[in-house]
PDB file of C-alpha atoms in Angstrom:
ATOM      1  CA  ALA Z  10      -0.086   0.021  -0.009  1.00 64.00           C
ATOM      2  CA  GLN Z  11       1.179   3.490  -0.761  1.00 73.00           C
ATOM      3  CA  LYS Z  12       2.327   5.178   2.445  1.00 93.00           C
ATOM      4  CA  VAL Z  13       2.548   8.633   0.793  1.00 97.00           C
ATOM      5  CA  THR Z  14      -0.050   9.844  -1.579  1.00 97.00           C
ATOM      6  CA  GLN Z  15       0.396  12.884  -3.785  1.00 97.00           C
ATOM      7  CA  ALA Z  16      -2.797  12.987  -5.742  1.00 95.00           C
ATOM      8  CA  GLN Z  17      -1.862  15.845  -8.009  1.00 97.00           C
ATOM      9  CA  THR Z  18       0.159  14.651 -10.879  1.00 97.00           C
ATOM     10  CA  GLU Z  19       0.762  17.999 -12.492  1.00 98.00           C
ATOM     11  CA  ILE Z  20      -0.112  21.558 -11.636  1.00 98.00           C
ATOM     12  CA  SER Z  21       0.348  24.441 -14.115  1.00 98.00           C
ATOM     13  CA  VAL Z  22       0.314  28.002 -12.934  1.00 97.00           C
ATOM     14  CA  VAL Z  23       1.204  31.407 -14.318  1.00 97.00           C
ATOM     15  CA  GLU Z  24       4.026  33.212 -12.622  1.00 98.00           C
ATOM     16  CA  LYS Z  25       3.091  35.024  -9.385  1.00 97.00           C
ATOM     17  CA  GLU Z  26       0.156  32.698  -8.630  1.00 98.00           C
ATOM     18  CA  ASP Z  27       0.182  30.627  -5.503  1.00 98.00           C
ATOM     19  CA  VAL Z  28       0.375  26.845  -5.757  1.00 98.00           C
ATOM     20  CA  THR Z  29      -0.467  24.279  -3.037  1.00 98.00           C
ATOM     21  CA  LEU Z  30       0.756  20.716  -3.273  1.00 98.00           C
ATOM     22  CA  ASP Z  31      -1.120  18.084  -1.307  1.00 98.00           C
ATOM     23  CA  CYS Z  32       0.514  15.183   0.605  1.00 98.00           C
ATOM     24  CA  VAL Z  33      -1.356  12.593   2.548  1.00 98.00           C
ATOM     25  CA  TYR Z  34       0.509   9.886   4.488  1.00 97.00           C
ATOM     26  CA  GLU Z  35      -0.309   6.740   6.270  1.00 96.00           C
ATOM     27  CA  THR Z  36       1.470   5.344   9.353  1.00 94.00           C
ATOM     28  CA  ARG Z  37       0.733   3.422  12.565  1.00 91.00           C
ATOM     29  CA  ASP Z  38       3.656   4.914  14.378  1.00 91.00           C
ATOM     30  CA  THR Z  39       3.139   7.869  16.733  1.00 91.00           C
ATOM     31  CA  THR Z  40       6.612   9.162  16.007  1.00 92.00           C
ATOM     32  CA  TYR Z  41       7.541   9.762  12.440  1.00 94.00           C
ATOM     33  CA  TYR Z  42       9.029  12.365  10.210  1.00 94.00           C
ATOM     34  CA  LEU Z  43       7.908  14.063   7.020  1.00 96.00           C
ATOM     35  CA  PHE Z  44       9.984  15.635   4.295  1.00 96.00           C
ATOM     36  CA  TRP Z  45       9.598  17.593   1.118  1.00 98.00           C
ATOM     37  CA  TYR Z  46      12.111  17.541  -1.660  1.00 98.00           C
ATOM     38  CA  LYS Z  47      12.380  19.373  -4.966  1.00 98.00           C
ATOM     39  CA  GLN Z  48      13.683  17.753  -8.103  1.00 97.00           C
ATOM     40  CA  PRO Z  49      14.439  20.236 -10.917  1.00 95.00           C
ATOM     41  CA  PRO Z  50      15.022  19.087 -14.429  1.00 91.00           C
ATOM     42  CA  SER Z  51      18.700  18.533 -13.631  1.00 89.00           C
ATOM     43  CA  GLY Z  52      17.578  15.528 -11.532  1.00 89.00           C
ATOM     44  CA  GLU Z  53      19.167  16.180  -8.282  1.00 91.00           C
ATOM     45  CA  LEU Z  54      16.774  15.979  -5.231  1.00 95.00           C
ATOM     46  CA  VAL Z  55      17.001  19.062  -3.139  1.00 96.00           C
ATOM     47  CA  PHE Z  56      16.025  18.930   0.526  1.00 95.00           C
ATOM     48  CA  LEU Z  57      13.376  21.491   1.574  1.00 96.00           C
ATOM     49  CA  ILE Z  58      12.127  20.630   5.018  1.00 94.00           C
ATOM     50  CA  ARG Z  59      11.927  17.963   7.734  1.00 93.00           C
ATOM     51  CA  ARG Z  60       9.025  17.926  10.281  1.00 94.00           C
ATOM     52  CA  ASN Z  61       8.529  15.569  13.212  1.00 92.00           C
ATOM     53  CA  SER Z  62       5.168  14.284  14.131  1.00 93.00           C
ATOM     54  CA  PHE Z  63       5.079  16.193  17.437  1.00 91.00           C
ATOM     55  CA  ASP Z  64       5.503  19.553  15.845  1.00 89.00           C
ATOM     56  CA  GLU Z  65       2.268  20.683  14.269  1.00 86.00           C
ATOM     57  CA  GLN Z  66       3.297  24.311  13.921  1.00 86.00           C
ATOM     58  CA  ASN Z  67       3.122  25.625  10.458  1.00 88.00           C
ATOM     59  CA  GLU Z  68       6.394  26.819   8.968  1.00 89.00           C
ATOM     60  CA  ILE Z  69       7.279  29.546   6.563  1.00 90.00           C
ATOM     61  CA  SER Z  70      10.566  29.928   4.730  1.00 92.00           C
ATOM     62  CA  GLY Z  71      10.571  32.753   2.231  1.00 95.00           C
ATOM     63  CA  ARG Z  72       7.967  32.010  -0.398  1.00 96.00           C
ATOM     64  CA  TYR Z  73       7.550  28.446   0.909  1.00 96.00           C
ATOM     65  CA  SER Z  74       5.141  27.343   3.696  1.00 95.00           C
ATOM     66  CA  TRP Z  75       4.043  24.108   5.045  1.00 95.00           C
ATOM     67  CA  ASN Z  76       0.799  23.166   6.732  1.00 95.00           C
ATOM     68  CA  PHE Z  77       0.920  19.971   8.901  1.00 95.00           C
ATOM     69  CA  GLN Z  78      -2.323  18.521  10.101  1.00 94.00           C
ATOM     70  CA  LYS Z  79      -2.122  15.182  12.075  1.00 93.00           C
ATOM     71  CA  SER Z  80      -5.941  14.957  12.219  1.00 93.00           C
ATOM     72  CA  THR Z  81      -6.111  14.565   8.417  1.00 95.00           C
ATOM     73  CA  SER Z  82      -2.597  12.977   8.003  1.00 96.00           C
ATOM     74  CA  SER Z  83      -1.629  15.726   5.668  1.00 97.00           C
ATOM     75  CA  PHE Z  84       1.536  17.741   5.165  1.00 97.00           C
ATOM     76  CA  ASN Z  85       0.770  20.288   2.423  1.00 97.00           C
ATOM     77  CA  PHE Z  86       3.226  22.670   0.742  1.00 97.00           C
ATOM     78  CA  THR Z  87       2.431  26.128  -0.631  1.00 97.00           C
ATOM     79  CA  ILE Z  88       4.619  28.163  -2.922  1.00 97.00           C
ATOM     80  CA  THR Z  89       3.526  31.839  -2.805  1.00 97.00           C
ATOM     81  CA  ALA Z  90       4.022  34.186  -5.812  1.00 97.00           C
ATOM     82  CA  SER Z  91       5.480  31.353  -7.900  1.00 97.00           C
ATOM     83  CA  GLN Z  92       8.414  31.864 -10.225  1.00 97.00           C
ATOM     84  CA  VAL Z  93       9.611  30.099 -13.234  1.00 97.00           C
ATOM     85  CA  VAL Z  94      12.520  28.748 -11.273  1.00 96.00           C
ATOM     86  CA  ASP Z  95       9.938  26.831  -9.053  1.00 97.00           C
ATOM     87  CA  SER Z  96       9.175  24.521 -12.063  1.00 97.00           C
ATOM     88  CA  ALA Z  97      10.183  21.027 -10.817  1.00 98.00           C
ATOM     89  CA  VAL Z  98       8.774  17.835  -9.425  1.00 98.00           C
ATOM     90  CA  TYR Z  99       8.112  17.966  -5.692  1.00 98.00           C
ATOM     91  CA  PHE Z 100       8.145  14.927  -3.571  1.00 98.00           C
ATOM     92  CA  CYS Z 101       6.729  14.325  -0.136  1.00 98.00           C
ATOM     93  CA  ALA Z 102       8.374  11.541   1.948  1.00 97.00           C
ATOM     94  CA  LEU Z 103       7.889   9.720   5.198  1.00 96.00           C
ATOM     95  CA  SER Z 104      10.389   8.216   7.667  1.00 94.00           C
ATOM     96  CA  GLU Z 105       8.999   5.902  10.303  1.00 90.00           C
ATOM     97  CA  PRO Z 106      10.457   3.393  12.893  1.00 84.00           C
ATOM     98  CA  THR Z 107       8.344   0.399  11.812  1.00 78.00           C
ATOM     99  CA  ASP Z 108      10.475   0.136   8.723  1.00 75.00           C
ATOM    100  CA  SER Z 109      13.779   1.878   9.163  1.00 79.00           C
ATOM    101  CA  TRP Z 110      14.479   5.461  10.122  1.00 82.00           C
ATOM    102  CA  GLY Z 111      16.878   5.740   7.282  1.00 86.00           C
ATOM    103  CA  LYS Z 112      14.304   4.725   4.704  1.00 91.00           C
ATOM    104  CA  LEU Z 113      12.494   7.513   2.969  1.00 95.00           C
ATOM    105  CA  GLN Z 114       9.180   6.472   1.444  1.00 96.00           C
ATOM    106  CA  PHE Z 115       8.426   8.870  -1.319  1.00 97.00           C
ATOM    107  CA  GLY Z 116       5.106   9.782  -2.949  1.00 97.00           C
ATOM    108  CA  ALA Z 117       4.769   9.709  -6.713  1.00 97.00           C
ATOM    109  CA  GLY Z 118       5.608  13.429  -6.902  1.00 98.00           C
ATOM    110  CA  THR Z 119       3.737  16.460  -8.221  1.00 98.00           C
ATOM    111  CA  GLN Z 120       5.092  18.223 -11.392  1.00 98.00           C
ATOM    112  CA  VAL Z 121       4.772  21.997 -11.098  1.00 98.00           C
ATOM    113  CA  VAL Z 122       4.960  24.009 -14.231  1.00 98.00           C
ATOM    114  CA  VAL Z 123       5.269  27.812 -13.908  1.00 98.00           C
ATOM    115  CA  THR Z 124       4.879  29.757 -17.104  1.00 97.00           C
ATOM    116  CA  PRO Z 125       5.823  33.439 -17.455  1.00 96.00           C
TER     117      PRO Z 125
ATOM    118  CA  ASP S  20      31.959  22.153   1.278  1.00 61.00           C
ATOM    119  CA  ALA S  21      31.637  19.555  -1.524  1.00 79.00           C
ATOM    120  CA  GLY S  22      28.232  18.003  -1.849  1.00 93.00           C
ATOM    121  CA  VAL S  23      27.419  14.381  -2.593  1.00 97.00           C
ATOM    122  CA  THR S  24      29.322  13.042  -5.596  1.00 97.00           C
ATOM    123  CA  GLN S  25      28.381  10.033  -7.673  1.00 97.00           C
ATOM    124  CA  SER S  26      30.173   8.301 -10.528  1.00 97.00           C
ATOM    125  CA  PRO S  27      29.702   7.695 -13.337  1.00 97.00           C
ATOM    126  CA  THR S  28      27.136  10.149 -14.477  1.00 97.00           C
ATOM    127  CA  HIS S  29      25.800   7.939 -17.184  1.00 97.00           C
ATOM    128  CA  LEU S  30      26.218   4.323 -18.007  1.00 96.00           C
ATOM    129  CA  ILE S  31      25.024   1.981 -20.683  1.00 98.00           C
ATOM    130  CA  LYS S  32      25.128  -1.758 -20.084  1.00 98.00           C
ATOM    131  CA  THR S  33      23.864  -4.854 -21.765  1.00 98.00           C
ATOM    132  CA  ARG S  34      21.500  -7.398 -20.168  1.00 98.00           C
ATOM    133  CA  GLY S  35      23.256  -9.870 -17.961  1.00 98.00           C
ATOM    134  CA  GLN S  36      26.203  -7.615 -17.269  1.00 98.00           C
ATOM    135  CA  HIS S  37      27.280  -6.344 -13.896  1.00 98.00           C
ATOM    136  CA  VAL S  38      27.545  -2.646 -12.802  1.00 98.00           C
ATOM    137  CA  THR S  39      29.200  -0.841  -9.933  1.00 98.00           C
ATOM    138  CA  LEU S  40      28.053   2.641  -8.932  1.00 98.00           C
ATOM    139  CA  ARG S  41      30.020   4.820  -6.535  1.00 98.00           C
ATOM    140  CA  CYS S  42      29.127   7.546  -4.086  1.00 98.00           C
ATOM    141  CA  SER S  43      31.118   9.880  -1.878  1.00 97.00           C
ATOM    142  CA  PRO S  44      29.137  11.491   0.939  1.00 97.00           C
ATOM    143  CA  ILE S  45      29.377  14.942   2.371  1.00 96.00           C
ATOM    144  CA  SER S  46      32.338  15.303   4.720  1.00 95.00           C
ATOM    145  CA  GLY S  47      31.225  14.400   8.238  1.00 92.00           C
ATOM    146  CA  HIS S  48      28.270  12.315   7.146  1.00 93.00           C
ATOM    147  CA  LYS S  49      28.504   8.725   8.233  1.00 93.00           C
ATOM    148  CA  SER S  50      25.500   7.283   6.522  1.00 94.00           C
ATOM    149  CA  VAL S  51      24.819   6.537   2.893  1.00 96.00           C
ATOM    150  CA  SER S  52      21.602   5.364   1.320  1.00 96.00           C
ATOM    151  CA  TRP S  53      20.809   4.233  -2.169  1.00 98.00           C
ATOM    152  CA  TYR S  54      17.540   4.791  -4.066  1.00 98.00           C
ATOM    153  CA  GLN S  55      16.358   3.765  -7.515  1.00 98.00           C
ATOM    154  CA  GLN S  56      14.164   6.164  -9.441  1.00 98.00           C
ATOM    155  CA  VAL S  57      12.322   4.915 -12.502  1.00 96.00           C
ATOM    156  CA  LEU S  58      11.146   7.573 -14.907  1.00 93.00           C
ATOM    157  CA  GLY S  59       7.891   9.176 -13.761  1.00 92.00           C
ATOM    158  CA  GLN S  60       7.999   7.648 -10.283  1.00 94.00           C
ATOM    159  CA  GLY S  61       9.293   8.606  -6.789  1.00 96.00           C
ATOM    160  CA  PRO S  62      12.620   7.183  -5.655  1.00 97.00           C
ATOM    161  CA  GLN S  63      12.525   3.675  -4.097  1.00 97.00           C
ATOM    162  CA  PHE S  64      14.826   2.822  -1.167  1.00 97.00           C
ATOM    163  CA  ILE S  65      17.409   0.098  -1.838  1.00 97.00           C
ATOM    164  CA  PHE S  66      19.887   0.214   1.093  1.00 95.00           C
ATOM    165  CA  GLN S  67      21.157   2.281   3.977  1.00 95.00           C
ATOM    166  CA  TYR S  68      24.638   2.029   5.483  1.00 94.00           C
ATOM    167  CA  TYR S  69      25.715   3.632   8.665  1.00 92.00           C
ATOM    168  CA  GLU S  70      29.256   3.338   9.986  1.00 91.00           C
ATOM    169  CA  LYS S  71      29.924   0.586   7.433  1.00 91.00           C
ATOM    170  CA  GLU S  72      26.991  -1.549   8.556  1.00 93.00           C
ATOM    171  CA  GLU S  73      23.812  -2.217   6.699  1.00 93.00           C
ATOM    172  CA  ARG S  74      20.903  -0.558   8.557  1.00 92.00           C
ATOM    173  CA  GLY S  75      18.080  -1.073   6.156  1.00 91.00           C
ATOM    174  CA  ARG S  76      17.222  -2.917   2.984  1.00 94.00           C
ATOM    175  CA  GLY S  77      14.443  -2.311   0.605  1.00 94.00           C
ATOM    176  CA  ASN S  78      12.397  -4.736  -1.458  1.00 94.00           C
ATOM    177  CA  PHE S  79      15.015  -5.444  -4.034  1.00 97.00           C
ATOM    178  CA  PRO S  80      16.365  -8.772  -5.293  1.00 97.00           C
ATOM    179  CA  ASP S  81      19.695 -10.261  -4.161  1.00 97.00           C
ATOM    180  CA  ARG S  82      21.252  -9.151  -7.405  1.00 98.00           C
ATOM    181  CA  PHE S  83      21.567  -5.775  -5.671  1.00 98.00           C
ATOM    182  CA  SER S  84      24.294  -5.390  -3.051  1.00 97.00           C
ATOM    183  CA  ALA S  85      26.188  -2.552  -1.480  1.00 97.00           C
ATOM    184  CA  ARG S  86      28.985  -1.763   0.867  1.00 97.00           C
ATOM    185  CA  GLN S  87      30.424   1.220   2.755  1.00 97.00           C
ATOM    186  CA  PHE S  88      34.129   1.839   3.134  1.00 97.00           C
ATOM    187  CA  PRO S  89      36.110   3.113   6.077  1.00 95.00           C
ATOM    188  CA  ASN S  90      36.103   6.649   4.486  1.00 95.00           C
ATOM    189  CA  TYR S  91      32.215   6.349   4.360  1.00 96.00           C
ATOM    190  CA  SER S  92      32.120   6.258   0.513  1.00 97.00           C
ATOM    191  CA  SER S  93      29.846   3.547  -0.843  1.00 98.00           C
ATOM    192  CA  GLU S  94      29.435   1.284  -3.830  1.00 98.00           C
ATOM    193  CA  LEU S  95      26.213  -0.215  -5.212  1.00 98.00           C
ATOM    194  CA  ASN S  96      26.591  -3.324  -7.229  1.00 98.00           C
ATOM    195  CA  VAL S  97      23.981  -4.855  -9.463  1.00 98.00           C
ATOM    196  CA  ASN S  98      24.472  -8.283 -11.097  1.00 98.00           C
ATOM    197  CA  ALA S  99      22.778  -9.984 -14.005  1.00 98.00           C
ATOM    198  CA  LEU S 100      21.262  -6.649 -15.208  1.00 98.00           C
ATOM    199  CA  LEU S 101      17.704  -6.663 -16.529  1.00 98.00           C
ATOM    200  CA  LEU S 102      16.040  -4.142 -18.776  1.00 98.00           C
ATOM    201  CA  GLY S 103      13.982  -3.150 -15.819  1.00 97.00           C
ATOM    202  CA  ASP S 104      17.036  -2.001 -13.903  1.00 98.00           C
ATOM    203  CA  SER S 105      17.241   1.010 -16.236  1.00 98.00           C
ATOM    204  CA  ALA S 106      16.769   4.033 -13.918  1.00 98.00           C
ATOM    205  CA  LEU S 107      18.354   6.945 -12.117  1.00 97.00           C
ATOM    206  CA  TYR S 108      20.276   5.683  -9.108  1.00 98.00           C
ATOM    207  CA  LEU S 109      20.535   8.271  -6.365  1.00 98.00           C
ATOM    208  CA  CYS S 110      22.891   8.211  -3.414  1.00 97.00           C
ATOM    209  CA  ALA S 111      21.907  10.107  -0.297  1.00 97.00           C
ATOM    210  CA  SER S 112      24.419  11.286   2.290  1.00 96.00           C
ATOM    211  CA  SER S 113      22.897  11.740   5.741  1.00 92.00           C
ATOM    212  CA  PHE S 114      23.458  12.535   9.346  1.00 88.00           C
ATOM    213  CA  ARG S 115      21.419  11.527  12.392  1.00 87.00           C
ATOM    214  CA  VAL S 116      19.002  14.143  13.661  1.00 87.00           C
ATOM    215  CA  ASP S 117      16.561  13.397  16.457  1.00 85.00           C
ATOM    216  CA  MET S 118      15.587   9.816  15.652  1.00 84.00           C
ATOM    217  CA  THR S 119      15.755  10.069  11.907  1.00 86.00           C
ATOM    218  CA  TYR S 120      18.307  10.957   9.263  1.00 88.00           C
ATOM    219  CA  GLU S 121      18.359  14.163   7.186  1.00 91.00           C
ATOM    220  CA  GLN S 122      19.343  13.014   3.659  1.00 95.00           C
ATOM    221  CA  TYR S 123      21.047  15.051   0.973  1.00 95.00           C
ATOM    222  CA  PHE S 124      21.136  13.666  -2.479  1.00 96.00           C
ATOM    223  CA  GLY S 125      23.763  13.422  -5.216  1.00 96.00           C
ATOM    224  CA  PRO S 126      23.176  14.090  -8.869  1.00 95.00           C
ATOM    225  CA  GLY S 127      22.563  10.398  -9.552  1.00 97.00           C
ATOM    226  CA  THR S 128      23.821   7.907 -12.099  1.00 97.00           C
ATOM    227  CA  ARG S 129      21.667   7.264 -15.035  1.00 97.00           C
ATOM    228  CA  LEU S 130      21.824   3.615 -15.948  1.00 98.00           C
ATOM    229  CA  THR S 131      20.520   2.324 -19.254  1.00 98.00           C
ATOM    230  CA  VAL S 132      20.254  -1.435 -19.848  1.00 98.00           C
ATOM    231  CA  THR S 133      19.894  -2.563 -23.437  1.00 97.00           C
TER     232      THR S 133
END
């Protein structure tokens, strides 16, 4: 069963629009970690954020913000005032003790296309 | 500081051959993980090594093996290559934080099996 679901395959926006990427996860563990990575066309995965299951505070970093809601098992990611450089595939990932802390379980990714 | 380096960048092999991929982690990182990413999908975990010991293994056949050296660099070996092994192989260098690992990825090795 898919542990991390990113239902949006592709989102296309015009520059300066906001875009929200959904991530829904599944785990039986009470302690776990969630991550977001960006994969630009060059292919290298870029780490964006790590969040543990006990910290439900929303986080903002520049134009990026994250909304973590344990009640709905979601960890959504918003890019505000999108730019062409934001065009990439974005992955949500889960790390849990049941498997192995060092194993990241990735969703299928959401392709974001930002046009000028 | 240098990031994660992987070699080679690209590789073309024939079915049945063997391949060795290499990874050098970020200085100070003691853990290396390997992932396979098939086109259009998210990365799939293959192995994690920490202090030269295997700490995790994904759902991959025994044709896949890896090791970590005293300098923390790592090799991923794949025997008896199949067409389905064609993928981007990503190495992640990581350090322990809280109970998990924060993983930083290299540029990957693109393997094509013909």
